[in-house]
Amino acid sequence: MKKHKLPIILMFVSPALLCYLLVFFYPTIRTTFMSFFNIKNIMDGVHKWEFVGLDNYIAIWKSDLFVQSMINFIKIWFFGGIIVFVIAMLMSVILTSGIKGKSFFRAVIYLPNVVSAVAMGTMWIQYVYNPKYGLFKTLFEFLGLENLAAIKWTTPDNIFWAMLIAFNFGMVGYFMLIYISGIERIPATFYEAATLEGANIFVKFYRITLPLLKGVIKTTLVLWTISDVGFFVWSQVFSMLNPVPGTVTPMVYMYQSIFGNNMIVTDRNVGLGATVGVLLMVIVVIVFALTNLLIKEEDVEF
């Protein structure tokens, strides 16, 4: 690189580098530093912080509520991920198969993503899960499934699955669009050649579509993990005042540790919340590393 080009390169790189340092790097370092202190109020100066070493990292695992939040997080990631990815992939394959009304169906499936999560959650609670006139009750009664119609979806025993169903309903459209963009990049000649050789739709999917979508699947796994790590609004909608254990996620626990004052979390400790933040960041990094390690992309140019 010629020396006279260095100032030009720095001029173009500096805004992005500055944003990265201010918006990501500095908060990350500060949050990690805070996780080693007991901090009563987020506005406290550094001179009021009490150094506790690794005590916060030990304390979170002794908290039943935090352990429950991690269990909820894993269940959302695993069960929710399977449901969302399977349905999103199925919808994307159908919509790229040449059916009529593709734009209409794509817009309808994606529509929940343009509606506020608060509005969507309220709609599910009031009009879908309502035990008197909700959609599920009416539908199951019409089908003669009395046991399913009698389920009280928003009781503490069922509220996690009710929340998960509602959350997945909104996420399918988002990942469907990502898969559609990946499928549309695959040349049509690949499918035409497979058709001439007698391959059916399932063979085409497993031999062409799925292998050439590995890069997209890796991206969606990381995006899904990030969206689960930030799972907060839906929990708040389904248990507004005092968190119900079935709806608590690590992000909710972190918020309650920093700002909360309710019947479940009464002792504020900003350092404890920072510890949860560090743990969530590590989870995202681990998932990113594992997806790159386990899912290898073939060197195929198309």
XYZ file of C-alpha atoms in Angstrom:
302
model
C 0.000 0.000 0.000
C 1.439 3.373 -1.000
C 1.893 5.863 1.827
C 0.095 8.656 0.011
C -3.104 6.563 -0.004
C -3.099 6.074 3.784
C -4.781 9.441 4.639
C -7.568 8.718 2.139
C -8.148 5.256 3.565
C -8.223 6.633 7.119
C -10.660 9.350 6.058
C -13.153 6.766 4.748
C -12.632 4.240 7.554
C -12.657 6.680 10.476
C -16.458 7.296 10.693
C -17.229 3.574 10.779
C -14.355 2.887 13.171
C -15.444 5.710 15.466
C -19.036 4.441 15.517
C -17.801 0.923 16.292
C -15.664 2.135 19.182
C -18.384 4.337 20.684
C -21.459 2.170 20.084
C -20.044 -1.342 20.560
C -16.500 -1.548 21.901
C -16.733 0.982 24.744
C -20.114 -0.310 26.099
C -18.787 -3.875 25.936
C -15.647 -3.049 27.912
C -17.550 -0.924 30.428
C -20.263 -3.572 30.954
C -17.628 -6.261 31.490
C -15.852 -3.976 33.987
C -19.133 -3.247 35.826
C -19.865 -6.962 36.182
C -17.114 -7.193 38.815
C -18.726 -4.580 41.074
C -21.769 -4.233 43.294
C -23.519 -1.070 42.067
C -26.734 0.063 43.733
C -27.768 2.686 41.193
C -26.900 3.004 37.544
C -26.208 6.727 38.061
C -23.630 6.074 40.803
C -20.107 7.262 40.112
C -17.226 4.817 39.952
C -16.093 5.858 43.444
C -19.325 4.322 44.856
C -18.831 0.966 43.170
C -17.923 -1.943 45.483
C -15.532 -4.464 43.999
C -16.825 -8.044 44.463
C -14.720 -9.993 41.981
C -16.566 -12.983 40.552
C -19.342 -12.895 43.163
C -21.912 -11.642 40.624
C -21.094 -14.526 38.284
C -21.633 -16.976 41.159
C -24.740 -15.197 42.459
C -26.729 -15.386 39.213
C -26.435 -19.174 39.135
C -27.709 -19.356 42.729
C -30.818 -17.407 41.729
C -33.771 -19.691 40.924
C -35.298 -16.942 38.786
C -32.168 -16.601 36.647
C -31.889 -20.365 36.196
C -35.554 -20.419 35.154
C -34.875 -17.567 32.714
C -32.035 -19.570 31.123
C -34.318 -22.616 30.831
C -36.910 -20.419 29.104
C -34.224 -19.000 26.827
C -33.047 -22.480 25.785
C -36.621 -23.664 25.173
C -37.373 -20.584 23.045
C -34.136 -21.060 21.097
C -34.604 -24.793 20.496
C -38.348 -25.397 20.153
C -39.101 -21.950 18.736
C -36.184 -22.249 16.327
C -37.384 -25.585 14.967
C -40.925 -24.290 14.477
C -39.892 -20.988 12.876
C -37.196 -22.411 10.591
C -39.300 -25.327 9.351
C -42.346 -23.170 8.589
C -40.248 -20.328 7.124
C -38.335 -22.743 4.889
C -41.552 -24.448 3.773
C -43.201 -21.108 2.955
C -40.123 -19.868 1.084
C -39.942 -23.031 -1.044
C -43.656 -22.805 -1.876
C -43.502 -19.101 -2.736
C -40.478 -19.573 -5.013
C -42.050 -22.503 -6.861
C -43.858 -20.250 -9.321
C -47.282 -20.095 -7.674
C -49.618 -17.237 -8.507
C -50.081 -14.412 -6.000
C -46.544 -14.732 -4.657
C -46.282 -11.032 -3.723
C -49.631 -11.100 -1.944
C -48.856 -14.174 0.176
C -45.363 -12.886 0.944
C -46.795 -9.574 2.161
C -49.466 -11.298 4.267
C -46.978 -13.637 5.967
C -44.538 -10.791 6.630
C -47.293 -8.422 7.878
C -46.904 -9.258 11.631
C -43.360 -7.856 11.460
C -44.583 -4.342 10.655
C -46.963 -4.326 13.626
C -45.687 -3.381 17.065
C -44.899 -6.382 19.272
C -46.953 -4.747 22.028
C -49.996 -4.543 19.741
C -49.444 -8.107 18.514
C -49.097 -9.464 22.041
C -52.223 -7.654 23.197
C -54.137 -9.011 20.205
C -53.083 -12.580 21.021
C -54.044 -12.237 24.689
C -57.365 -10.489 24.077
C -58.625 -12.131 20.884
C -56.829 -15.459 20.471
C -56.286 -16.767 24.003
C -59.393 -15.227 25.575
C -61.092 -18.060 27.559
C -64.594 -16.753 26.746
C -64.583 -15.787 23.077
C -60.980 -16.302 21.899
C -60.123 -17.690 18.458
C -58.592 -20.882 19.869
C -61.638 -21.599 22.051
C -64.056 -21.013 19.155
C -61.967 -23.032 16.691
C -61.444 -26.033 18.958
C -65.111 -26.090 19.973
C -66.078 -26.043 16.277
C -63.735 -28.999 15.649
C -65.124 -30.858 18.656
C -61.816 -30.738 20.569
C -63.291 -29.878 23.953
C -60.117 -30.591 25.918
C -58.118 -28.123 23.830
C -60.952 -25.589 23.944
C -60.909 -25.721 27.760
C -57.210 -24.797 28.040
C -56.587 -21.524 29.890
C -53.686 -20.290 27.810
C -52.627 -17.360 30.022
C -52.458 -19.267 33.317
C -48.946 -19.668 34.818
C -48.786 -23.328 33.679
C -49.451 -22.514 30.012
C -48.280 -18.926 29.598
C -44.802 -19.856 28.314
C -46.170 -21.881 25.387
C -48.813 -19.231 24.698
C -46.066 -16.607 24.520
C -43.869 -18.842 22.359
C -46.657 -19.497 19.830
C -47.408 -15.784 19.539
C -43.710 -14.908 19.160
C -43.148 -17.560 16.495
C -46.159 -16.328 14.547
C -44.442 -12.975 14.117
C -40.976 -14.333 13.341
C -41.875 -16.724 10.493
C -42.297 -13.926 7.936
C -38.929 -12.356 8.766
C -36.934 -15.555 8.240
C -39.078 -16.550 5.267
C -37.928 -13.432 3.404
C -34.290 -14.266 4.133
C -34.731 -17.807 2.804
C -36.581 -16.511 -0.277
C -33.701 -14.166 -1.091
C -31.284 -17.104 -0.789
C -33.372 -19.442 -2.957
C -33.848 -16.817 -5.667
C -30.053 -16.538 -6.005
C -29.842 -20.192 -7.075
C -29.812 -20.368 -10.898
C -32.984 -21.834 -12.412
C -30.803 -23.957 -14.719
C -29.870 -26.151 -11.746
C -33.524 -27.073 -11.209
C -34.147 -27.455 -14.957
C -31.256 -29.911 -15.263
C -32.521 -31.848 -12.230
C -36.010 -31.993 -13.756
C -34.625 -33.403 -17.018
C -32.865 -36.111 -14.995
C -36.136 -37.072 -13.324
C -35.617 -35.548 -9.885
C -38.788 -34.847 -7.902
C -39.359 -31.794 -5.712
C -37.940 -33.474 -2.578
C -34.734 -34.529 -4.331
C -34.312 -31.004 -5.706
C -34.719 -29.593 -2.200
C -32.190 -31.923 -0.514
C -29.699 -31.994 -3.409
C -29.818 -28.374 -4.602
C -31.717 -25.969 -2.369
C -30.531 -27.086 1.053
C -26.786 -27.393 0.251
C -26.732 -24.005 -1.480
C -28.527 -22.367 1.453
C -25.920 -23.336 4.054
C -24.554 -19.805 4.227
C -28.055 -18.397 4.662
C -28.887 -20.982 7.357
C -25.732 -20.005 9.264
C -26.807 -16.378 9.164
C -30.348 -17.154 10.295
C -29.069 -19.240 13.224
C -27.037 -16.301 14.485
C -29.902 -13.851 13.876
C -32.302 -16.188 15.703
C -29.921 -16.378 18.672
C -29.601 -12.580 18.767
C -33.394 -12.151 18.659
C -33.764 -14.672 21.521
C -31.076 -12.961 23.571
C -33.052 -9.717 23.190
C -36.369 -11.396 24.058
C -37.978 -8.740 26.258
C -41.127 -7.046 24.914
C -43.166 -10.235 24.607
C -42.331 -11.153 28.212
C -43.440 -7.739 29.399
C -46.705 -7.945 27.447
C -47.596 -11.375 28.818
C -46.725 -10.431 32.430
C -46.810 -6.672 32.758
C -46.480 -5.949 36.491
C -44.739 -8.777 38.305
C -42.811 -11.204 36.078
C -44.251 -14.703 35.928
C -41.437 -17.317 35.999
C -42.749 -18.830 32.763
C -42.201 -15.564 30.888
C -38.891 -14.449 32.410
C -35.910 -14.460 30.058
C -32.312 -13.430 30.801
C -32.970 -9.986 29.290
C -35.955 -9.499 31.618
C -33.863 -10.650 34.581
C -31.146 -8.171 33.602
C -33.678 -5.335 33.364
C -35.200 -6.230 36.727
C -31.748 -6.354 38.347
C -30.911 -2.872 37.081
C -34.243 -1.020 37.182
C -36.773 -3.426 38.699
C -38.588 -3.083 41.974
C -41.342 -5.672 42.243
C -42.392 -8.717 44.241
C -39.839 -11.007 42.595
C -36.733 -8.832 42.265
C -36.446 -6.376 45.149
C -32.674 -5.893 45.397
C -31.172 -3.759 42.659
C -27.621 -4.500 41.593
C -26.468 -2.973 38.332
C -23.346 -5.129 38.444
C -25.516 -8.240 38.476
C -27.373 -6.978 35.413
C -24.038 -6.277 33.699
C -23.008 -9.864 34.468
C -26.093 -11.157 32.651
C -25.254 -8.878 29.726
C -21.732 -10.310 29.509
C -23.114 -13.854 29.645
C -25.552 -13.143 26.804
C -22.757 -11.660 24.705
C -20.672 -14.803 25.256
C -23.622 -16.991 24.211
C -23.944 -15.130 20.899
C -20.194 -15.429 20.262
C -20.261 -19.183 21.036
C -23.223 -19.780 18.706
C -21.509 -17.761 15.966
C -18.289 -19.782 16.390
C -20.121 -23.129 16.463
C -22.172 -22.381 13.343
C -18.993 -21.508 11.453
C -17.285 -24.630 12.775
C -20.099 -27.112 12.171
C -21.681 -25.796 8.963
C -19.171 -25.814 6.166
C -19.956 -24.170 2.851
C -18.872 -25.869 -0.334
C -16.873 -23.787 -2.768
C -19.666 -23.459 -5.295
C -19.886 -20.413 -7.523
C -23.265 -19.530 -8.971
